[in-house]
Amino acid sequence: MRKEFNITGSCNPQWHYMVNTEKRFKAVEALIDRGKYFTINRARQYGKTTTLIMIWRRLSERYIVVPLSFEGLDSSAFESNEAFVKKFCEMMAIYLAPLNLDAKLMTIWKESTAKSMDELALLITEFCRKAPKPVVVTIDEVDKSSDNQLFLNFLGMLRNRYLERDMLGIDYTFHSVILAGVYDVKNLKIKIRPDAEKKYNSPWNIATDFKVDMTFHPEEIAQMLADYEADEHTGMDIPAVSEEIYKYTTGYPFLVSKLCKVIDEELDKDWTVRGVQTATKQTILEKNTLFTSLTKNLENYPELKQFIFAISVNGEEVTYDVNNPVMDFATMFSIIRYDERRKVRIHNIIFEEVLNNYFIAEQTINDLGKLRIQVNYVRGGRLDMELVITRFAELMREEYRESTVPFLEREGRLLFLTFLKPIINGTGFYYVEPQTRDNRRMDLVVTYGSEEYIIELKIWRDEKYEERGRDQLASYLTARGTAEGYLVTFDFSKKRKDTEPQWIVNQGKRIFEVTI
């Protein structure tokens, strides 16, 4: 059977092209061997379920591994302690059935009459005492229940058994318990719920921090592509393609596999840098559960939306603070990450454009008729960026002359993205270059056809700052191997008059600049 790149459900190395997860698994195995309780909390489609299945597949010789899941668990299971305990016993019996354990051992769960958490605790003690091997329990999709008091009671019971094990030295409880979900139930206060009281204490505070890096790094992507290349013989430049995939995904597992799948199945195996760019553009325009979840979180949490807007659209520089609940929440969902200077960044270029498209759509609805496009900006198949910027400056002066300064300072760059989007849509795309932006400038890299256009958007402060902006853009153009760039300056001081667009030469680079 031909292997494929998988983007649904768990991955199996017999059926799917996968990165080598041995190093990650060894770290997980070490936690289990030490009898740790922990939560694999990562964003959606980040490999959590695949990791749990790997635990079951590879450790079942040394442990009795019980792979439970709360996915699809009926709400009736949480109506009372009795209902929850009954359901849990039923699940234990079902998931243990294939192991062919001693019949007397199985009757503990099959014939249970337990109705309370205390009685359930006694069942766990009896089962673990009689079991031939230490018992490891994994519970997937705990998010389905993490805001339910009965679930918290259940965790509290497990916590008590864990503490008694350590104090009494008697291992008559689950050797290791691994929960998997987006939320870290060790710290439930970060689950921002607009319709309910926040929970500040968790009964899961005995859990060990899970610090295993589950992102895919370029060398790991290269290894996966090498496995593919051994089967398909496409002649791809593996290092170049893997670096390009990482550039757009920052190693987000689903996005890595998604781009590979698109190239393999939809782009006639175009394993080139250009092919990665095409797959990226195509993926951004698709609707999927990951992107829907991304924007849904913005709709549900206004503070998060405001924060992401500042980072994504306005390019503001923010230092990461682990104690800030909004930043912690955004990190938990892998919307943001932070660099070596602890500066907040949108997690990857694909997320950045999805988020920008979301904000652009809002702005487009608000400004229907203002940012109209009545000009052909593509000539001979080439995007005329000089005309794009010139026309944008004209529209800003016509339509937003009476706007307040705070509005323009907050929305000016979004208006430019809103204006640019329909011009390049379907043929090109853009992304913000995170290595170069600071709190008053953002660099856009626009691709259209085979060409790249570098545009710097910044807010004017003074002449000295403007000169420094030209020098920074020139240096960036040199680093990109590009001779021309574009500089759009928003001046909200009202101390200067609008200047006509013009080409200048700075440090040997041609820069088309305009002040609005």
Coordinates of C-alpha atoms in Angstrom, one line a residue:
M1 CA 0.0 0.0 0.0
R2 CA 1.3 3.4 -1.0
K3 CA 2.0 5.7 2.0
E4 CA 0.5 9.1 2.2
F5 CA 0.8 12.4 4.2
N6 CA -1.9 12.3 6.8
I7 CA -3.9 15.2 8.1
T8 CA -6.8 13.4 9.8
G9 CA -6.7 11.3 12.9
S10 CA -3.6 9.7 14.3
C11 CA -0.6 8.7 12.2
N12 CA 0.7 5.2 11.7
P13 CA 4.3 4.8 10.3
Q14 CA 3.1 1.8 8.2
W15 CA 0.6 3.9 6.4
H16 CA 1.9 7.5 6.6
Y17 CA 5.0 9.5 6.0
M18 CA 6.0 10.8 9.5
V19 CA 8.9 12.6 11.1
N20 CA 11.1 10.5 13.4
T21 CA 9.4 10.8 16.8
E22 CA 11.9 8.6 18.7
K23 CA 13.4 11.4 20.7
R24 CA 10.0 12.8 21.7
F25 CA 8.8 9.3 22.6
K26 CA 11.8 8.6 24.8
A27 CA 11.0 11.8 26.8
V28 CA 7.4 10.6 27.2
E29 CA 8.5 7.1 28.1
A30 CA 10.9 8.5 30.8
L31 CA 8.0 10.3 32.5
I32 CA 5.9 7.2 32.5
D33 CA 8.7 5.0 33.8
R34 CA 9.1 7.4 36.7
G35 CA 5.4 7.1 37.5
K36 CA 4.5 10.7 36.6
Y37 CA 1.1 12.1 36.1
F38 CA 1.0 14.8 33.3
T39 CA -1.1 16.5 30.6
I40 CA -0.1 16.6 27.0
N41 CA -1.7 20.0 26.3
R42 CA -1.1 21.2 22.8
A43 CA -3.1 23.1 20.2
R44 CA -5.5 21.3 17.8
Q45 CA -3.9 18.8 15.4
Y46 CA -0.6 18.9 17.1
G47 CA 0.0 15.1 17.4
K48 CA -1.5 14.5 20.9
T49 CA -3.6 11.5 19.9
T50 CA -0.8 10.0 17.8
T51 CA 1.4 10.2 20.9
L52 CA -1.2 8.4 23.1
I53 CA -1.5 5.6 20.5
M54 CA 2.2 5.3 20.4
I55 CA 2.3 4.8 24.2
W56 CA -0.3 2.0 23.9
R57 CA 1.5 0.4 20.9
R58 CA 5.0 0.5 22.3
L59 CA 4.6 0.1 26.1
S60 CA 2.0 -2.5 26.3
E61 CA 4.6 -5.3 27.0
R62 CA 5.8 -3.6 30.2
Y63 CA 2.5 -1.9 31.3
I64 CA -1.2 -2.5 31.1
V65 CA -2.1 0.6 29.0
V66 CA -5.7 1.6 29.1
P67 CA -6.4 4.1 26.3
L68 CA -9.6 6.0 27.3
S69 CA -11.2 8.9 25.5
F70 CA -13.8 11.4 26.5
E71 CA -14.6 12.1 22.8
G72 CA -18.3 11.9 22.3
L73 CA -19.0 11.2 26.0
D74 CA -22.7 11.8 26.6
S75 CA -23.6 14.7 28.9
S76 CA -25.6 12.2 31.0
A77 CA -22.3 10.8 32.3
F78 CA -21.9 14.0 34.2
E79 CA -25.3 14.3 35.7
S80 CA -24.2 12.7 39.0
N81 CA -21.4 10.9 40.7
E82 CA -23.2 7.6 40.2
A83 CA -23.6 8.2 36.5
F84 CA -19.9 9.2 36.0
V85 CA -18.6 6.3 38.1
K86 CA -20.8 3.8 36.2
K87 CA -19.6 5.2 32.8
F88 CA -16.0 5.1 33.8
C89 CA -16.3 1.4 34.9
E90 CA -17.9 0.6 31.6
M91 CA -15.1 2.3 29.7
M92 CA -12.5 0.4 31.7
A93 CA -14.2 -2.9 30.9
I94 CA -14.5 -2.1 27.2
Y95 CA -10.9 -0.9 26.7
L96 CA -9.4 -3.7 28.8
A97 CA -11.4 -6.5 27.0
P98 CA -8.8 -7.0 24.1
L99 CA -6.0 -7.6 26.6
N100 CA -7.4 -11.0 27.6
L101 CA -6.8 -10.4 31.3
D102 CA -7.8 -12.9 34.0
A103 CA -11.6 -13.1 34.2
K104 CA -11.6 -12.4 37.9
L105 CA -9.6 -9.2 37.3
M106 CA -12.1 -8.1 34.7
T107 CA -15.1 -8.6 37.0
I108 CA -13.8 -5.7 39.1
W109 CA -15.1 -3.4 36.3
K110 CA -17.8 -5.6 34.6
E111 CA -19.7 -6.3 37.8
S112 CA -19.0 -3.0 39.6
T113 CA -21.8 -1.5 41.7
A114 CA -19.7 1.5 42.7
K115 CA -21.7 4.8 43.0
S116 CA -19.3 7.3 44.5
M117 CA -15.7 8.5 43.9
D118 CA -14.6 6.8 47.1
E119 CA -15.9 3.5 45.9
L120 CA -14.3 4.1 42.5
A121 CA -11.0 4.7 44.3
L122 CA -11.3 1.3 46.0
L123 CA -11.9 -0.4 42.7
I124 CA -8.8 1.2 41.3
T125 CA -6.8 0.0 44.3
E126 CA -8.1 -3.5 44.0
F127 CA -7.5 -3.7 40.3
C128 CA -3.9 -2.3 40.5
R129 CA -3.0 -4.5 43.4
K130 CA -4.1 -7.7 41.5
A131 CA -2.9 -6.6 38.0
P132 CA 0.2 -8.5 36.7
K133 CA 1.8 -5.2 35.5
P134 CA 1.7 -1.6 36.5
V135 CA -1.3 0.2 35.0
V136 CA -1.0 3.3 32.8
V137 CA -4.2 5.2 31.9
T138 CA -4.3 7.7 29.1
I139 CA -7.4 9.9 28.6
D140 CA -7.8 11.7 25.3
E141 CA -10.0 14.7 24.7
V142 CA -10.3 15.8 28.3
D143 CA -11.3 19.3 27.1
K144 CA -14.8 17.8 26.7
S145 CA -15.1 17.7 30.4
S146 CA -12.5 20.0 31.9
D147 CA -15.0 22.6 33.0
N148 CA -17.3 20.0 34.7
Q149 CA -17.2 19.7 38.5
L150 CA -17.6 15.9 38.4
F151 CA -14.5 15.7 36.2
L152 CA -12.7 17.8 38.7
N153 CA -13.9 15.5 41.5
F154 CA -12.5 12.6 39.5
L155 CA -9.1 14.3 39.2
G156 CA -9.2 15.1 42.9
M157 CA -9.7 11.4 43.7
L158 CA -6.8 10.4 41.4
R159 CA -4.7 13.1 43.1
N160 CA -5.4 11.7 46.6
R161 CA -4.5 8.1 45.4
Y162 CA -1.2 9.5 44.0
L163 CA -0.3 11.3 47.2
E164 CA -1.1 8.2 49.3
R165 CA 1.1 6.2 47.0
D166 CA 4.0 8.5 47.6
M167 CA 3.4 8.8 51.4
L168 CA 2.7 5.1 52.1
G169 CA 5.1 3.7 49.4
I170 CA 2.4 1.3 48.2
D171 CA 1.8 1.4 44.4
Y172 CA -1.8 0.3 44.5
T173 CA -3.1 2.9 42.1
F174 CA -2.5 3.9 38.5
H175 CA 1.2 4.0 37.9
S176 CA 0.9 6.9 35.5
V177 CA -2.0 8.9 34.2
I178 CA -1.7 11.0 31.0
L179 CA -4.4 13.4 30.0
A180 CA -4.5 14.9 26.5
G181 CA -6.2 18.1 25.3
V182 CA -5.8 21.7 24.3
Y183 CA -6.2 23.0 27.9
D184 CA -3.8 22.3 30.6
V185 CA -6.0 21.1 33.4
K186 CA -3.2 21.6 35.8
N187 CA -4.0 25.3 35.6
L188 CA -7.7 25.7 34.8
K189 CA -7.8 29.4 35.5
I190 CA -6.4 30.0 31.9
K191 CA -9.6 28.6 30.4
I192 CA -11.2 31.9 29.7
R193 CA -14.9 31.4 29.7
P194 CA -17.1 34.5 29.2
D195 CA -20.2 32.7 30.5
A196 CA -18.8 31.2 33.7
E197 CA -16.6 31.8 36.7
K198 CA -12.9 31.2 36.3
K199 CA -11.5 28.3 38.3
Y200 CA -8.3 29.2 40.1
N201 CA -7.5 25.9 41.8
S202 CA -7.0 22.6 40.1
P203 CA -6.9 19.2 41.7
W204 CA -4.3 18.2 39.1
N205 CA -1.5 20.2 40.7
I206 CA 0.5 17.0 41.3
A207 CA 1.1 16.7 37.6
T208 CA 4.5 17.1 36.1
D209 CA 5.0 19.9 33.5
F210 CA 5.1 18.4 30.0
K211 CA 8.0 20.2 28.2
V212 CA 8.4 17.9 25.2
D213 CA 8.9 19.8 22.0
M214 CA 6.3 18.5 19.5
T215 CA 7.0 20.9 16.6
F216 CA 8.7 19.6 13.5
H217 CA 12.2 21.1 12.8
P218 CA 13.7 21.5 9.3
E219 CA 16.0 18.5 9.7
E220 CA 13.0 16.4 10.8
I221 CA 10.9 17.5 7.9
A222 CA 13.9 16.7 5.6
Q223 CA 14.0 13.1 7.0
M224 CA 10.3 12.7 6.3
L225 CA 10.8 14.0 2.7
A226 CA 13.8 11.7 2.3
D227 CA 11.5 8.7 3.1
Y228 CA 9.1 10.0 0.5
E229 CA 11.8 10.6 -2.0
A230 CA 13.1 7.1 -1.6
D231 CA 9.6 5.9 -2.8
E232 CA 8.8 8.5 -5.4
H233 CA 12.1 9.7 -6.9
T234 CA 11.0 13.2 -7.7
G235 CA 14.5 14.7 -7.7
M236 CA 13.5 17.4 -5.2
D237 CA 16.1 19.5 -3.4
I238 CA 15.2 18.1 0.1
P239 CA 17.1 20.7 2.2
A240 CA 15.6 23.7 0.2
V241 CA 12.0 22.3 0.3
S242 CA 12.2 21.4 4.0
E243 CA 13.4 24.8 4.9
E244 CA 10.7 26.5 2.8
I245 CA 8.0 24.3 4.5
Y246 CA 9.4 25.3 7.9
K247 CA 9.5 28.9 6.9
Y248 CA 5.7 29.0 6.4
T249 CA 4.6 26.6 9.2
T250 CA 7.3 27.0 11.9
G251 CA 6.9 23.3 12.3
Y252 CA 3.2 23.1 13.2
P253 CA 2.6 19.4 12.6
F254 CA -0.7 19.7 10.8
L255 CA 0.5 22.5 8.6
V256 CA 3.6 20.6 7.6
S257 CA 1.7 17.5 6.6
K258 CA -1.0 19.6 4.9
L259 CA 1.5 21.4 2.6
C260 CA 3.2 18.1 1.8
K261 CA -0.2 16.5 1.0
V262 CA -1.2 19.3 -1.3
I263 CA 2.0 19.2 -3.2
D264 CA 1.9 15.4 -3.5
E265 CA -1.8 15.0 -4.4
E266 CA -2.9 18.3 -5.9
L267 CA 0.1 20.1 -7.5
D268 CA 1.4 17.2 -9.6
K269 CA 4.3 16.6 -7.2
D270 CA 5.8 20.1 -7.6
W271 CA 8.5 19.6 -4.9
T272 CA 10.1 23.0 -5.4
V273 CA 10.2 26.2 -3.4
R274 CA 7.6 27.6 -5.8
G275 CA 5.5 24.5 -5.2
V276 CA 5.6 25.1 -1.4
Q277 CA 4.5 28.7 -2.0
T278 CA 1.6 27.6 -4.2
A279 CA 0.6 25.0 -1.6
T280 CA 0.7 27.6 1.1
K281 CA -1.4 30.0 -0.8
Q282 CA -3.9 27.3 -1.6
T283 CA -4.1 26.1 2.1
I284 CA -4.6 29.7 3.3
L285 CA -7.7 30.0 1.1
E286 CA -9.2 26.7 2.4
K287 CA -11.7 26.4 5.2
N288 CA -10.7 23.8 7.8
T289 CA -11.3 23.1 11.5
L290 CA -7.9 24.4 12.5
F291 CA -8.5 27.9 10.9
T292 CA -12.1 27.9 12.0
S293 CA -11.0 27.3 15.6
L294 CA -8.4 30.0 15.3
T295 CA -10.8 32.7 14.3
K296 CA -13.6 31.4 16.6
N297 CA -11.3 32.0 19.6
L298 CA -11.0 35.7 18.5
E299 CA -14.8 36.0 18.3
N300 CA -15.3 34.5 21.7
Y301 CA -12.6 36.4 23.6
P302 CA -12.4 40.2 22.9
E303 CA -9.2 40.6 24.9
L304 CA -7.5 38.0 22.8
K305 CA -8.8 39.6 19.6
Q306 CA -7.4 43.0 20.6
F307 CA -4.1 41.5 21.5
I308 CA -3.7 39.5 18.2
F309 CA -4.8 42.5 16.2
A310 CA -2.0 44.6 17.8
I311 CA 0.6 41.9 17.1
S312 CA -0.6 40.7 13.6
V313 CA -1.8 43.8 11.9
N314 CA -0.1 46.7 13.7
G315 CA 3.2 44.8 14.2
E316 CA 3.5 46.0 17.7
E317 CA 6.5 44.5 19.7
V318 CA 5.4 42.9 23.0
T319 CA 7.6 41.1 25.5
Y320 CA 6.2 37.7 26.4
D321 CA 5.0 37.3 30.0
V322 CA 4.0 33.8 31.1
N323 CA 1.9 35.3 33.9
N324 CA -0.3 37.3 31.5
P325 CA -3.5 35.3 31.1
V326 CA -4.1 36.5 27.5
M327 CA -0.6 35.6 26.4
D328 CA -0.8 32.3 28.2
F329 CA -4.1 31.6 26.5
A330 CA -2.8 32.5 23.0
T331 CA 0.3 30.3 23.6
M332 CA -1.8 27.4 24.7
F333 CA -3.6 27.5 21.4
S334 CA -0.3 28.0 19.5
I335 CA -1.6 31.3 18.1
I336 CA 1.6 32.9 19.3
R337 CA 5.2 32.0 20.2
Y338 CA 8.1 34.0 21.3
D339 CA 11.6 34.4 19.9
E340 CA 15.0 34.3 21.5
R341 CA 14.5 37.9 22.8
R342 CA 11.1 36.8 24.3
K343 CA 9.3 39.0 21.8
V344 CA 5.8 37.8 20.8
R345 CA 5.3 36.5 17.3
I346 CA 2.3 35.0 15.5
H347 CA 3.1 31.3 15.5
N348 CA 3.7 31.0 11.7
I349 CA 3.2 32.8 8.4
I350 CA 0.1 30.8 7.5
F351 CA -1.6 31.7 10.8
E352 CA -0.5 35.3 10.2
E353 CA -2.2 35.5 6.9
V354 CA -5.4 33.7 8.0
L355 CA -5.6 36.2 10.9
N356 CA -5.0 39.1 8.6
N357 CA -7.6 37.9 6.2
Y358 CA -10.0 37.7 9.1
F359 CA -9.4 41.3 10.1
I360 CA -9.3 42.4 6.5
A361 CA -12.8 40.9 5.9
E362 CA -14.1 42.9 8.9
Q363 CA -12.6 46.1 7.5
T364 CA -13.9 45.4 4.0
I365 CA -17.4 45.1 5.3
N366 CA -17.0 48.4 7.3
D367 CA -15.5 50.2 4.3
L368 CA -17.5 48.9 1.4
G369 CA -17.3 51.5 -1.4
K370 CA -14.4 53.4 0.1
L371 CA -11.5 51.2 -0.9
R372 CA -12.8 50.6 -4.4
I373 CA -10.6 49.1 -7.1
Q374 CA -11.2 50.6 -10.6
V375 CA -7.7 50.2 -12.0
N376 CA -5.9 47.3 -13.6
Y377 CA -2.8 46.8 -11.5
V378 CA -1.4 43.9 -13.4
R379 CA 0.3 44.6 -16.7
G380 CA 1.9 42.0 -18.9
G381 CA 1.4 39.5 -16.0
R382 CA 3.4 41.6 -13.6
L383 CA 2.0 43.4 -10.6
D384 CA 2.6 47.2 -10.8
M385 CA 3.3 47.8 -7.1
E386 CA 4.2 51.5 -7.8
L387 CA 0.7 52.0 -9.1
V388 CA -0.8 50.1 -6.2
I389 CA 0.9 52.3 -3.6
T390 CA 0.1 55.5 -5.6
R391 CA -3.5 54.7 -5.9
F392 CA -3.8 53.7 -2.2
A393 CA -2.3 57.0 -1.2
E394 CA -4.9 58.8 -3.3
L395 CA -7.8 56.9 -1.8
M396 CA -6.6 57.5 1.7
R397 CA -6.5 61.2 1.0
E398 CA -9.9 61.2 -0.6
E399 CA -11.8 59.0 1.8
Y400 CA -10.1 59.3 5.1
R401 CA -8.9 62.9 5.2
E402 CA -11.4 63.7 8.0
S403 CA -10.7 60.6 10.1
T404 CA -9.3 61.1 13.5
V405 CA -5.6 60.5 14.2
P406 CA -6.1 57.7 16.7
F407 CA -8.2 55.8 14.1
L408 CA -5.6 56.1 11.4
E409 CA -2.7 55.2 13.7
R410 CA -4.6 52.1 14.7
E411 CA -6.2 51.2 11.3
G412 CA -3.9 52.7 8.7
R413 CA -1.9 49.5 8.0
L414 CA -5.0 47.4 8.1
L415 CA -6.5 49.6 5.4
F416 CA -3.5 49.0 3.2
L417 CA -3.8 45.3 3.6
T418 CA -7.5 45.6 2.9
F419 CA -6.7 47.5 -0.3
L420 CA -4.0 45.1 -1.4
K421 CA -5.8 41.8 -0.7
P422 CA -8.3 41.7 -3.6
I423 CA -5.6 42.9 -6.0
I424 CA -3.3 39.9 -5.5
N425 CA -6.0 37.5 -4.4
G426 CA -5.9 34.2 -6.4
T427 CA -2.4 34.8 -7.8
G428 CA -0.2 36.2 -5.1
F429 CA -0.1 36.4 -1.3
Y430 CA 1.8 38.3 1.4
Y431 CA 3.2 37.7 4.8
V432 CA 4.8 39.8 7.5
E433 CA 8.5 39.3 8.0
P434 CA 8.8 38.9 11.8
Q435 CA 12.6 39.2 12.0
T436 CA 12.5 42.8 10.9
R437 CA 9.5 44.5 12.4
D438 CA 9.4 46.5 15.6
N439 CA 6.7 48.5 17.3
R440 CA 6.6 51.2 14.6
R441 CA 7.2 49.4 11.4
M442 CA 6.3 46.2 9.6
D443 CA 7.8 44.6 6.5
L444 CA 5.5 42.9 4.1
V445 CA 6.8 40.4 1.6
V446 CA 4.4 40.2 -1.3
T447 CA 4.7 37.4 -3.9
Y448 CA 3.0 37.7 -7.2
G449 CA 3.9 35.3 -10.0
S450 CA 7.7 34.7 -9.8
E451 CA 8.4 38.1 -8.2
E452 CA 8.7 39.4 -4.7
Y453 CA 7.9 42.9 -3.5
I454 CA 9.3 44.2 -0.2
I455 CA 7.1 46.9 1.4
E456 CA 7.8 48.6 4.7
L457 CA 4.9 50.3 6.5
K458 CA 5.8 52.6 9.3
I459 CA 4.5 55.5 11.4
W460 CA 6.3 58.8 11.0
R461 CA 7.8 60.3 14.2
D462 CA 10.6 62.6 13.0
E463 CA 13.1 63.2 10.2
K464 CA 15.8 61.2 11.9
Y465 CA 13.5 58.2 12.4
E466 CA 12.5 58.5 8.7
E467 CA 16.1 58.3 7.6
R468 CA 16.7 55.3 9.8
G469 CA 13.7 53.7 8.2
R470 CA 15.2 54.1 4.7
D471 CA 18.5 52.6 5.9
Q472 CA 16.7 49.7 7.5
L473 CA 14.7 49.0 4.4
A474 CA 17.9 49.2 2.2
S475 CA 19.7 46.7 4.6
Y476 CA 16.7 44.4 4.4
L477 CA 16.7 44.6 0.6
T478 CA 20.3 43.6 0.6
A479 CA 19.7 40.7 2.8
R480 CA 16.9 39.5 0.4
G481 CA 19.0 40.1 -2.7
T482 CA 16.5 42.6 -4.0
A483 CA 17.3 45.9 -5.7
E484 CA 14.0 47.7 -5.2
G485 CA 11.6 48.2 -2.3
Y486 CA 8.6 50.3 -1.2
L487 CA 8.2 52.6 1.8
V488 CA 4.8 53.7 3.0
T489 CA 4.8 56.2 5.9
F490 CA 1.7 57.1 7.8
D491 CA 2.1 60.6 9.3
F492 CA -0.4 61.4 12.0
S493 CA 1.4 64.5 13.4
K494 CA -0.3 66.9 11.0
K495 CA 2.9 68.8 10.9
R496 CA 3.8 67.8 7.4
K497 CA 2.0 68.0 4.1
D498 CA 1.3 64.9 2.0
T499 CA 4.2 64.2 -0.4
E500 CA 3.9 62.8 -3.9
P501 CA 5.1 59.3 -4.4
Q502 CA 8.7 59.3 -5.7
W503 CA 11.7 57.0 -6.3
I504 CA 14.8 57.7 -4.3
V505 CA 18.2 56.0 -4.1
N506 CA 19.4 55.0 -0.7
Q507 CA 22.6 52.9 -0.1
G508 CA 22.5 51.8 -3.7
K509 CA 18.8 50.6 -3.5
R510 CA 15.9 52.1 -5.4
I511 CA 13.1 52.9 -2.9
F512 CA 9.6 54.0 -3.9
E513 CA 8.3 56.1 -1.0
V514 CA 5.1 57.9 -0.2
T515 CA 3.9 59.7 3.0
I516 CA 0.2 59.7 3.8

